[in-house]
Amino acid sequence: MDELLKIRNVICKEHRLGEALKQLKEFVTGKYSLGIGEQLESIEEDYQRMRDFMLTGHRDAKRDEVYQRLLQRLYALVGDLDLRLRVLKQGSTYAKAYANAQRLNMSPDEIRDRLEAYVQDMAMLSLGSEDVDQRREALQTTHQQYRSMLFDALVVSPQWSGGTARFFMSLIKSPTIDMADACMMVSALMLSCMRWFDISKFLTLVHVYCRVTDEQLRQRALVAWCFSMVADKMDIFPQYEDSIKELMKEEEVCQDLFELQMQVFFCIRTDEDNQLIQRDIIPTIMKNQKFRFTRNGIEETEDDPLQDILHPDEAEKGMEELEASIQKMTEMQRAGADVYFGGFSRMKRFSFFYTLANWFAPFNIEHPGLKQAKGKLDDMKILSALFASGTFCDSDKYSFVLAMSNIVNMLPANVREILASSSPLSTDTSHPDANSPAFIRRMYLQDLFRFFRLYTQKEEFSTPFDYSHVESHLFFAFPVFASTALSKHALALLRFLLKRRMHAFMQPILDCHSDGSEEFLLLAASLCVEHGDMKGAQALYERLLKANPDHEQALKGYAYTSLRCASYDKAEEAYSQLMELQPDKVSYQLNHAIAQIQNGKAEESVKTLFKLEYEHHENLDVSRALAWGLMMLRRYEPANAIYERLLAKEEVPHSDMLNAGYCKWFMGRVGEAVQLFKRYAEQDGASLAVEMQNDRQLLEANKINDVDQQMMIDIVYNE
């Protein structure tokens, strides 16, 4: 498939129709079963006529328009070829979906009639008096089979024409079809469009998002068109950018996109959140649970009366720990974390999830796939209470029912009685935001996250939740959003990412939305520091200070990066200004003294450092700086005394071994210096040669020349 992606780039990025035709012909040569010969030949012939007319010397006012249409036709042809190759791969999801879709009549009238008839037939059931349950079950089973075929047909549908798009726009938002059918069609179009961008399907999803009022459907459509977008510009489809620009005129849309992007990041962090839960929360809950699994089922454990005597507060303490753990999970969930993924990820191996469409089905306890499970759980009132709470996403609700049906007979009688009671929960379990757009969207994203992570053939789909591929889910930074109203939310998103140390995603947002304002520059500088680009950060801080010399945060960053960049004169000056603002701040005094040492002002610096060490004797960084300054002044004995004290600590930094070795060397105690250098060199990534080059000023001040350095390196590494 990589060859087709290259051809797509030639079409979309380079707009080289002739080169794309050449590469496609080479790709299909000998592959007669692909069956695109006539279409390819038609595009070639039309392009040849354009070239022939150009050779006559006549100008064609429609030339650009015709050329663009040919690019669009070729793009669609390559997309359909990509689909055909996936369908031909034996055993693939696409092959199975295609086979299932072949049983479906894709006539628009037939599709509309079947979907509307189901709603009408279900409504008519209430008028009957006999065999209502059997007829309902038969209707639902037949319709579920049809729904699955339609879902698969849309997933493997080729590039759409305008007429097809208009039909589905009308159908999906029609009040005469079941809402679950509309929701699933939207999900199917998303999967299709994520495989190969289709402008007509994309515009259909945008249209649904803008025109429907049902929030479940509307939020699915929002996620669908966002995940269908491509990171590159799609200049060959002007309506793509036009539709985005029009959407960005609405502040509500910008707010939805901002919230959606943050929610995607919460999904990306699910593994980290799950590790936290498994490490810190689940052990506490399990320690305080009152059941144990045995060969005969699940049994309730009896309280030990002796424990009540020996440890009277233990039960209360355990309950407090349990409540604290549950509260922590609740807080994580309210903040946006997917707290149930770890548990439910083990419940996706039921045969129910072998059907592609079921991963995207809104929860319905009457789903034919739950027939047997529902029969076992009919008297479990707790299920309706839990599902009404909005706690679980639809995928997990299906898992819960299927898993519960497998263990219900193992539960102790008293537990089954509680679950079957009319009011099994003593408190209101409904989520306060269950009907809000953000909550509905979060639940759907969790459904999608489970599909892209747990579906048995997930590798056939491009996941929007891949941490290693920034461009796959950072739609906020797509070029089409640059210079739009969405930029107003960029700073808030950057702060969100900075707080969670998700720095990898920040630079693309800065590149797309930065307007050169102070806060953008500060964030850009912070990101440079995080990536170790001190010179880049220094330049940004300097730019800020030129615009606002009194900007203390910029001055602080400039001082720090100047010190790290060995711009010691600039660092000294900057820290002098900071000391005027905060004379008692130890870090400013310390770094100012270090800069002075490097600027040849060790005598003056050491006086300051002696004072600081007296006042802050617990600050080892002050001691280190003082020892360094003393070495620059060739006052080896007091410097050595400081290093001896530092080396006596329980944990000794590598730098202390290195610098103590320098001091021993300067004192003529070469053997001791060698031992310290060897300890330093044993550390991963340590290079004595590199450090000596960095510390050249100190070595030269103490009469250690290049020959001395090279011989010491040979002794340390070769003896």
Steps between C-alpha positions, in 0.01 A plus 500: 500500500798731544522547123142629489572743784794634301277545198245678719772741613594570138136585432415697817829666590679539170198519268700313233234323298736358239742356756215349702359334185842360419551356849149352512548330161824348624326380815210325324707351215435127498224528763205448266270386778496850643265607222576873482635499146207679335481776761874555490497509122214753502694738727810458286311577182341812647837624619656427161230712334584784739867478406423483129284812523772682692746425218277694258591815690140584591414609852229308684316694772381170650842331498564529875151380582523201267847410630367506857208273407742252347704503822180431693404213271845346529497545878167317521627223275810445716278496811270240350804295400626511858160371614501225240841376613381486861187311399707249303714420806364168615371494857524875546225703669443676167461167319242380755318834494491497120361145495231599750415816304445303177173369647367856516301689240662846503214668317420825690126423494561150635721625783255770603204263482669236714611745770165675517305173495683383813391808696142462378487127576635552851239769562222272376595228749327691777170461316519123497392275782654164415859381467632855549828384654566245227421747223718767662788258527463393136488862384808595700698199383419565133574869533829441682615283209400773255666770712825301505492456121438872448781588740743274313382634165577856605841405639599345166318752283707658218535875452157661501331710238313815592168321459591225744615759753174693474298182554685402817495859630123487479472144633722536807321808630154362415265471802335195340794263561631357826760722669729202557505437124597862437777484762646184353496638145701798624758267660524291183562810289772604742681167462470524123624857489788431739628232264499734199368853520177545304385859459137401449489285815682770693248765396219260591636469853543877531144550375361256759696671779362840402138400437393241759373578848539159664819538705604133476497515121646849485802414715566184301500709185743749654747228597451335160583802285793597723650152480434496124714808442851479358805683628600620154327768301242365258529773238348280231170521692431873561175416680705328774661821622187703425291278727755527783521880471121518515489276808762711678270801488295338777649530850305193612681291239839634609416417861392148400828446314705630790325266744522208258876545458550496878282190528711325235806570714325346801449187288866499404592508870275203580791259544668732751174546690443124497847439645424746779171326576655152495790610719336730755125443502402143409726335766325704772156409369590130474653499847174624650254295295281245676494222238727222382493284190479125563444186292134512601445865409537837667470489878462781752775497762410496868631768737766369738386579859858470625606780263230723652656444843865535399449783252174679583572787260604283206154471344441873518845569358439256215170665417666842493769369263233343279298822487812705426595271211152511351492878542834529319367297207186714494707819488714361219188411303345842548823659383469303176703184562385164362508311830324182383714407201737278697217283632280486193789446258494137615135464405517551123549138400131410497371392159282812508809706417595290198238699307648830386177698529447400864799709613311812389145409606330728753416288801168318487417221744270361228793448262465148353862432594399525867204262477647221712670739743182699549307183580733434793487857628135595457448531875818705558362848565847631568582484128245763408617718789865474398433565132280797580791650692701566185809358669598261221545552130279288270773247427555437872127466562489215250806346666347537844179322405685216329747458785231522770295232329798266524547542875151573631447138604827507696391792718391438862123494548500817711690689230257384229217617723654847531555522125143399434347744750295789370737757651843335503684829521452720801617817328435674173748357248417731213792700371434875536618568145364187330299699246763763425669502158845460658397192700323337204809563289728355767300178516514461122875564498540223756304267269736591217809462718396147587441413136832633374688336787318169546335395174658174386605646161566854620822524297289544187378837626690822564448591865450862602639413845862418415734688735799444270338669199414855596341585167244219526293669767618859532236639266522829693830567323386414147585785257135545408435638852779759488384863517150397605304569817628168636832675570334674793500166684862412417651651816258313724583172323874569528466564873300177529782306330775675695332416830487132404853502357375395157764713331516298178168648389575864573729600214254426217239713678749783542597476134136515393352758733775719649437871452825621656332614822682486834328187623560310176869596511528394867345163423726458198804582713390256772466230235851573371637461852314171539658371178845621599511775236648766727612727219153500349347580839759771565413669170128493581552644848723771353227584250251534784732727699552732204123551486461519878824553701311470831362152429631312805409151377678562171802642685514193722487269197759709317740486798461123534544422129794742468674312781428167328624637167828619658404863429638588841517876453130508404415265786685715753323814384159330501546356848614841623166641386311216662687554830384861497142373476543225764823561699444209738438228242780246546481349151555843341803569719641154436464514122635855493807378689547208257482739205759723668737205545474419130557867417833505690360660814558205731637712786185709517279196452661295778425774754132476413506121509668488843219718632235283335650180635502640852136602472386192306741224599242234400506619138753270333486690171649800681778276629570367153519848351730613781733205447513577127582867568774404745655273238499787253695697763731199556393476862502122495490408869167667585359380166610144576342520845166585341527214249589254776182604676297458181651158423403381847131539419291187448427583136780667306421669166734420210601864478633495857730206416626682193563832674654337808732320257603834351581634846715196590678533166576868555637414847737242347314204650475340158429144615194612696391710203523195271279294733234772505514540123458124459193505725363781289576319171311190614172687473289458187563773244794647691785632287807642673628646172179694442493634856862610484423691182202665673716587802793626296504838676543337842771261380701771328475722809661216696781432248351176358581500128379281211774239550417465868134455413564237234730300725244507781230375263728213390575406861131502600372298205793272418638385833 
